[in-house]
Short mmCIF file of C-alpha atoms in Angstrom, two decimals:
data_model
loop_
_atom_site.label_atom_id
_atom_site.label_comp_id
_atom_site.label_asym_id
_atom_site.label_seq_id
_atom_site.Cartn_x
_atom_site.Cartn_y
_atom_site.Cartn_z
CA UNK A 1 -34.24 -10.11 -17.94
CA UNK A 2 -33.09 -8.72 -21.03
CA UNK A 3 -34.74 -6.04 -21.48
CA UNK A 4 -35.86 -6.41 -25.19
CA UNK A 5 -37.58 -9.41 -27.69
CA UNK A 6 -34.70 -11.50 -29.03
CA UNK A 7 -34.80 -12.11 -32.91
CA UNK A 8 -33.83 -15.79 -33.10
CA UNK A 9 -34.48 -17.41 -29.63
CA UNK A 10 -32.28 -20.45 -30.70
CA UNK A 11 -29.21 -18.31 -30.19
CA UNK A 12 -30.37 -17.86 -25.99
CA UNK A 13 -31.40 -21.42 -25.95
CA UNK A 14 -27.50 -22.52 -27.35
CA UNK A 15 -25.94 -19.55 -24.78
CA UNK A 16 -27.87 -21.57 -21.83
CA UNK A 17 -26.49 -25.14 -22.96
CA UNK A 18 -23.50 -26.54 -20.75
CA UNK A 19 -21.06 -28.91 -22.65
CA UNK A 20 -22.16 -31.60 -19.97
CA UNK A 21 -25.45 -31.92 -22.03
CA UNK A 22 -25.36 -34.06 -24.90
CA UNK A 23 -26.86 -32.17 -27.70
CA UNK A 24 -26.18 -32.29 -31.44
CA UNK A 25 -27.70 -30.17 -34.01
CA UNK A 26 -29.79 -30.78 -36.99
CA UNK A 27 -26.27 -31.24 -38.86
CA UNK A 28 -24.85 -33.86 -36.16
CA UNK A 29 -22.54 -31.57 -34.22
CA UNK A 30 -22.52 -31.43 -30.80
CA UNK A 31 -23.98 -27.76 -29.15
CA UNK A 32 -23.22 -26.19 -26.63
CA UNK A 33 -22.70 -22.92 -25.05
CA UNK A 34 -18.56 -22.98 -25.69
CA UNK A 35 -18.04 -20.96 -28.70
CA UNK A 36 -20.60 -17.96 -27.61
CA UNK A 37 -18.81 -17.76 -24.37
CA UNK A 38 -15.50 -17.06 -26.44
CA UNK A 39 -16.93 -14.48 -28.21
CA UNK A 40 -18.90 -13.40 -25.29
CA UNK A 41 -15.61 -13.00 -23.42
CA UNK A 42 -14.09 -10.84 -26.04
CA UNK A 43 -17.27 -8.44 -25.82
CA UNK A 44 -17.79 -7.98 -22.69
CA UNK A 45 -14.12 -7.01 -22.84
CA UNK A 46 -14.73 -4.31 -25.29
CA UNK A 47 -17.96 -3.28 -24.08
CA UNK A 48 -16.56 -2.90 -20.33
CA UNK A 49 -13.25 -0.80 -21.73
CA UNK A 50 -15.85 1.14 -23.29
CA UNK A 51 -17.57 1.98 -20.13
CA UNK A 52 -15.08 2.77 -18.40
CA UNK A 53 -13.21 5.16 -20.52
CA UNK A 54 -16.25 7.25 -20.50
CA UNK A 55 -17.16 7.42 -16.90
CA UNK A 56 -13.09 7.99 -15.59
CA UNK A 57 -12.24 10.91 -18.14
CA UNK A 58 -8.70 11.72 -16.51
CA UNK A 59 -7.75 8.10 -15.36
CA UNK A 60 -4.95 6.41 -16.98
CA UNK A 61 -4.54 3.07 -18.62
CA UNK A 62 -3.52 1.04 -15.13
CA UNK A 63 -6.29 2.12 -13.23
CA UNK A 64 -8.76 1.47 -16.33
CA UNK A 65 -7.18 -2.03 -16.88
CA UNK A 66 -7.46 -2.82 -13.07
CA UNK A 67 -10.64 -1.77 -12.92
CA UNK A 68 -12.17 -4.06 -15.85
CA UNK A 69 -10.44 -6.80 -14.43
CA UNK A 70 -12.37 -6.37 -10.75
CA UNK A 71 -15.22 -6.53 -13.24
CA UNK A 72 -14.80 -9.49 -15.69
CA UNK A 73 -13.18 -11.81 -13.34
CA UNK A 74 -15.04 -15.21 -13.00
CA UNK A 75 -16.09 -14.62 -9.40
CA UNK A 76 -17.94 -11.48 -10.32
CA UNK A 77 -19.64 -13.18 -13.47
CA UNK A 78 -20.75 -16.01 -11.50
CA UNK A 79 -22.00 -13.45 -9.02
CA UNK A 80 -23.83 -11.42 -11.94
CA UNK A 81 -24.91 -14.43 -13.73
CA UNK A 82 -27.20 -15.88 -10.58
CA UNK A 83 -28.31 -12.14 -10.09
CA UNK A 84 -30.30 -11.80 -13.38
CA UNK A 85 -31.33 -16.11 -12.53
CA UNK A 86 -29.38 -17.64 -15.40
CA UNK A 87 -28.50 -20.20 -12.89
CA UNK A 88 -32.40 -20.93 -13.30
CA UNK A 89 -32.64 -21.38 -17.16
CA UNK A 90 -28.99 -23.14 -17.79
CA UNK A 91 -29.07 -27.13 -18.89
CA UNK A 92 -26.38 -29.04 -17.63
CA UNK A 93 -25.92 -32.54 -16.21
CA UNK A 94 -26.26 -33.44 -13.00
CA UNK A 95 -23.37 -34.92 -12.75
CA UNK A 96 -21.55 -32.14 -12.78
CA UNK A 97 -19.03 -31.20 -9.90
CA UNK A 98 -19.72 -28.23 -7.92
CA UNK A 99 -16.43 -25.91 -9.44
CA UNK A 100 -18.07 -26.50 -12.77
CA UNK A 101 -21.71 -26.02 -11.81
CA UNK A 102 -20.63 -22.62 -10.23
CA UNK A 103 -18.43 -21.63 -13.13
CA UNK A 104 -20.20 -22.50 -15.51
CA UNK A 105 -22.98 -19.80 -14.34
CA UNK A 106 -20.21 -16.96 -15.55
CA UNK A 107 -19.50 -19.05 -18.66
CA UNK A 108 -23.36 -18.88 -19.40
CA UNK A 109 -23.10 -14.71 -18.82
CA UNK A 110 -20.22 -14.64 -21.33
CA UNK A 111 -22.24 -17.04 -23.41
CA UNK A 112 -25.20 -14.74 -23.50
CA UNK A 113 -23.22 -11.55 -24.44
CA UNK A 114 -22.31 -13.30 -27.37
CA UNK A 115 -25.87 -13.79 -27.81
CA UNK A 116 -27.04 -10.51 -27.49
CA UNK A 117 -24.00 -9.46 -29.38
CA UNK A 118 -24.84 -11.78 -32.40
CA UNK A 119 -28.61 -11.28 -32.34
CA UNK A 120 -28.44 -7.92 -31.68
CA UNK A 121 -25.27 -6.12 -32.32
CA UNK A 122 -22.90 -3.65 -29.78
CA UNK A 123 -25.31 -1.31 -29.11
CA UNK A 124 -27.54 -2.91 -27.94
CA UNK A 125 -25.38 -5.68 -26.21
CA UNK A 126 -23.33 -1.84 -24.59
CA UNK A 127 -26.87 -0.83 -23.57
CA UNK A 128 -27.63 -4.33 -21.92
CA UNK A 129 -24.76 -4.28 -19.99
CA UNK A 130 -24.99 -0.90 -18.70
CA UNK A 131 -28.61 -0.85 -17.74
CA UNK A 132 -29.02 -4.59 -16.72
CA UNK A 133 -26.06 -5.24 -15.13
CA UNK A 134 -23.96 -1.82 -14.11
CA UNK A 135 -26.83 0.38 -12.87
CA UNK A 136 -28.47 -2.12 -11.17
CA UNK A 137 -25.88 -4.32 -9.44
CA UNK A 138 -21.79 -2.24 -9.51
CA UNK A 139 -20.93 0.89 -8.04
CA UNK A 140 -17.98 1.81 -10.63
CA UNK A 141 -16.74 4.35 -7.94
CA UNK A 142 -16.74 1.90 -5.15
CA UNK A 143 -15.55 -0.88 -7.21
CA UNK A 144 -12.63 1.43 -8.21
CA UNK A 145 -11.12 1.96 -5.07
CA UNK A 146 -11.52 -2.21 -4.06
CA UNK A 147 -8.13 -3.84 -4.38
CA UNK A 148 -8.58 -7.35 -4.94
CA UNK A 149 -6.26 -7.90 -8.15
CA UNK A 150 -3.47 -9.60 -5.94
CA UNK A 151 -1.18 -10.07 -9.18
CA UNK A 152 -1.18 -6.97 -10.03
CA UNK A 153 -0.12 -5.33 -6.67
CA UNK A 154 2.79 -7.23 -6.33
CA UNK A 155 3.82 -6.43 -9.48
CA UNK A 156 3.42 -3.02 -9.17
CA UNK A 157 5.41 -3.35 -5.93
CA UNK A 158 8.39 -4.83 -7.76
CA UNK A 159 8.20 -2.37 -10.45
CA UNK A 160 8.45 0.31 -8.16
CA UNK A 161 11.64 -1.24 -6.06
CA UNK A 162 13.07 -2.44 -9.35
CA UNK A 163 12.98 -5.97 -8.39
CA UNK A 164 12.74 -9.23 -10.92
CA UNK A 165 9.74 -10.96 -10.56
CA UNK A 166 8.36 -14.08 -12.34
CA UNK A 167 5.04 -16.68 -12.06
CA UNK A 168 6.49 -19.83 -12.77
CA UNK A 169 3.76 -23.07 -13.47
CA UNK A 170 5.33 -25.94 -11.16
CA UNK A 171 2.67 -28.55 -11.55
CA UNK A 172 -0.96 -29.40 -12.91
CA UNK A 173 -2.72 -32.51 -12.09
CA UNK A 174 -6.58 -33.15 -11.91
CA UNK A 175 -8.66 -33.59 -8.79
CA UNK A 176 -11.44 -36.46 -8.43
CA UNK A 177 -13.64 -34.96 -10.73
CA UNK A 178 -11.11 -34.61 -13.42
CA UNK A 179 -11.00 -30.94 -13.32
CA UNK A 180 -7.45 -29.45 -14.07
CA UNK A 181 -5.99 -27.78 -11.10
CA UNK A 182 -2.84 -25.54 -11.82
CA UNK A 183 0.06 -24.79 -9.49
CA UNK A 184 2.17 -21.69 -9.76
CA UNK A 185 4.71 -20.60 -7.75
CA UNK A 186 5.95 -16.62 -7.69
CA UNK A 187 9.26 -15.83 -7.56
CA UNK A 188 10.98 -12.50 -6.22
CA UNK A 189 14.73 -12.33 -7.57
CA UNK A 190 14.55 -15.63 -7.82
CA UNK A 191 13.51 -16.28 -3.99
CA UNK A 192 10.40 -18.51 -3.72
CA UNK A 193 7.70 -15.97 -2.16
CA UNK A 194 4.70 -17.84 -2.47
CA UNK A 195 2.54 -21.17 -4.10
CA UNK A 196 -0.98 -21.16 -5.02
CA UNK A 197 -3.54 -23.27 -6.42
CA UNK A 198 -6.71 -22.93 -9.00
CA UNK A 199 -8.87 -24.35 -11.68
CA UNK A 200 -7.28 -21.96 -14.28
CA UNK A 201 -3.48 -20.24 -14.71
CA UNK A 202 -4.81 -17.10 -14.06
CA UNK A 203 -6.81 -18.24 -10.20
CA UNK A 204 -3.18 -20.04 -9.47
CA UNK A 205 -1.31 -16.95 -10.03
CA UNK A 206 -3.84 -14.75 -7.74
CA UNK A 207 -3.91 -17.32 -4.83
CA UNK A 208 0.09 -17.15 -5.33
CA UNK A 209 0.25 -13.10 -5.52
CA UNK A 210 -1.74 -13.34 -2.50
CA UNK A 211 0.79 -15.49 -0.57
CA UNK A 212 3.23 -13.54 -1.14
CA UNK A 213 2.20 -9.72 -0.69
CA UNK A 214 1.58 -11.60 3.05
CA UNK A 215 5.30 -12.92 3.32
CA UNK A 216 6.01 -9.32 2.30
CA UNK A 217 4.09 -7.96 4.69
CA UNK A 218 4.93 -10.27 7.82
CA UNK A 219 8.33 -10.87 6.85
CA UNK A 220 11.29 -8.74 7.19
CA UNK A 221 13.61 -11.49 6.74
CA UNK A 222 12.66 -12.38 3.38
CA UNK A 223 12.59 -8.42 2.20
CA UNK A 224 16.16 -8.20 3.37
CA UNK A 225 16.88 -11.07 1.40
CA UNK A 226 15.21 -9.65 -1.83
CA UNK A 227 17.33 -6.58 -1.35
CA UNK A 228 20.97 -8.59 -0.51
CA UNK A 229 20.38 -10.36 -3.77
CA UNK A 230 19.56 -7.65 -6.00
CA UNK A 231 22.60 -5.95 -4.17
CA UNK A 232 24.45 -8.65 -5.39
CA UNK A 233 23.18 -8.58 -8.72
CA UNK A 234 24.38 -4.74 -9.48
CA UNK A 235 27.14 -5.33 -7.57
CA UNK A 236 26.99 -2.70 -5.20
CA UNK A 237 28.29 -2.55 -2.06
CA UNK A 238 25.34 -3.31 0.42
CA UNK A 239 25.80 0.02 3.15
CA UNK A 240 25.09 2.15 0.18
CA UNK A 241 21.60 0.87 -0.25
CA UNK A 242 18.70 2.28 1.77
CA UNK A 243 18.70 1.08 5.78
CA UNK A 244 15.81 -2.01 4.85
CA UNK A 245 14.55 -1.57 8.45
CA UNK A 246 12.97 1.60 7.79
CA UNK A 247 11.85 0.61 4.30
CA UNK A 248 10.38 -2.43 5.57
CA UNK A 249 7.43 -0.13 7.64
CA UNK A 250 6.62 1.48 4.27
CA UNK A 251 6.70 -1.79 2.62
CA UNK A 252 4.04 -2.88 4.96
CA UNK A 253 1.85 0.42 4.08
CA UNK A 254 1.96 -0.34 1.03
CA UNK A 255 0.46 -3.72 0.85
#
């Protein structure tokens, strides 16, 4: 799996451990997986950034940025994680609910690029990831060119029209599990333009994004709106902005 003898085993056994396992160490505290997975997180950042710089020589900062995030999102670590069988080796109770027992297989991934990290340092940890996990199992080329970062299209279709656009959190409550479930509502000059739901801020605003690049698209009601308002907002007079009805088509090409 790893590709080389860990040093101190210990360190693998602790990235494997689920806070739903009641563990404490040989000074009383409780272990678990939690703290590698930060660090892990912060790695795999690095290590990924790294990567990619190198492979796309002339591509700028967006496209770089985008394309880590395709990579390091939680539904491609939990993906990743049951491809090399950590799902196998983790501890966890069996209580657990299903969000967290499929989560928590990209938690353990982080977890164990801490590991590596610790045990072994970057190299090693770079050459893990890019022989264990990017040769074998992502096409950087394909992956590229796959548009699934819903946030960041819209925004990029505001920026580009020069409208205001905001995520606003609207609720969070917990479900019957007790896992947090955030609400977050996206707002386009102010106009509500979508609502979405997740276990984390970041999965609310996506599902939200999402919503709304289709209201975009489906709607040209609600872009005419967008554009009335920010009319209103410069205070110019409405027939000298672009005809909307032929915008509208290229809006829809866009998204």
């Amino acid at each position: 799996m790893l590709g080389f003898y860990p040093r101190d085993i210990r360190i693998y056994e602790q990235a494997l451990l689920h806070k739903s396992v009641f563990v404490l160490s040989e000074q009383g505290h409780q272990m678990n997986n939690e703290r590698l997975e930060f660090l892990g997180d912060a790695i795999l950042d690095a290590i990924i950034a790294d990567i990619l710089y190198n492979y796309f020589e002339n591509k700028e900062e967006g496209f770089l940025t985008n394309t880590r995030s395709k990579i390091v999102q939680r539904e491609m670590l939990n993906k990743l994680a049951m491809k090399l069988g950590l799902d196998k080796h983790i501890k966890s109770s069996a209580h657990s609910s299903f969000h967290n027992t499929y989560n928590m297989y990209g938690n353990a991934f982080e977890a164990l690029v801490g590991a590596i990290y610790i045990d072994q340092g970057y190299k090693q940890c770079k050459k893990f990831i890019e022989q264990r996990i990017i040769k074998p199992y992502i096409d950087l080329e394909q992956l590229s060119r796959k548009d699934v970062n819903f946030k960041s299209k819209l925004i990029e279709w505001c920026q580009k029209r020069k409208v205001e656009i905001s995520f606003e959190l609207i609720e969070q409550f917990f479900d019957n599990q007790s896992n947090s479930i955030f609400q977050t509502e996206v707002l386009i000059e102010g106009l509500s333009a979508g609502i979405g739901s997740g276990y984390s801020k970041k999965e609310s605003q996506q599902h939200a994004a999402q919503m709304a690049l289709k209201k975009i698209k489906k709607s040209h009601d609600f872009v005419v709106n967008i554009f009335e308002i920010k009319t209103q907002k410069e205070e110019i007079p409405l027939e000298q902005q672009p005809e909307i009805e032929n915008s509208t088509e290229q809006e829809k090409a866009d998204i």
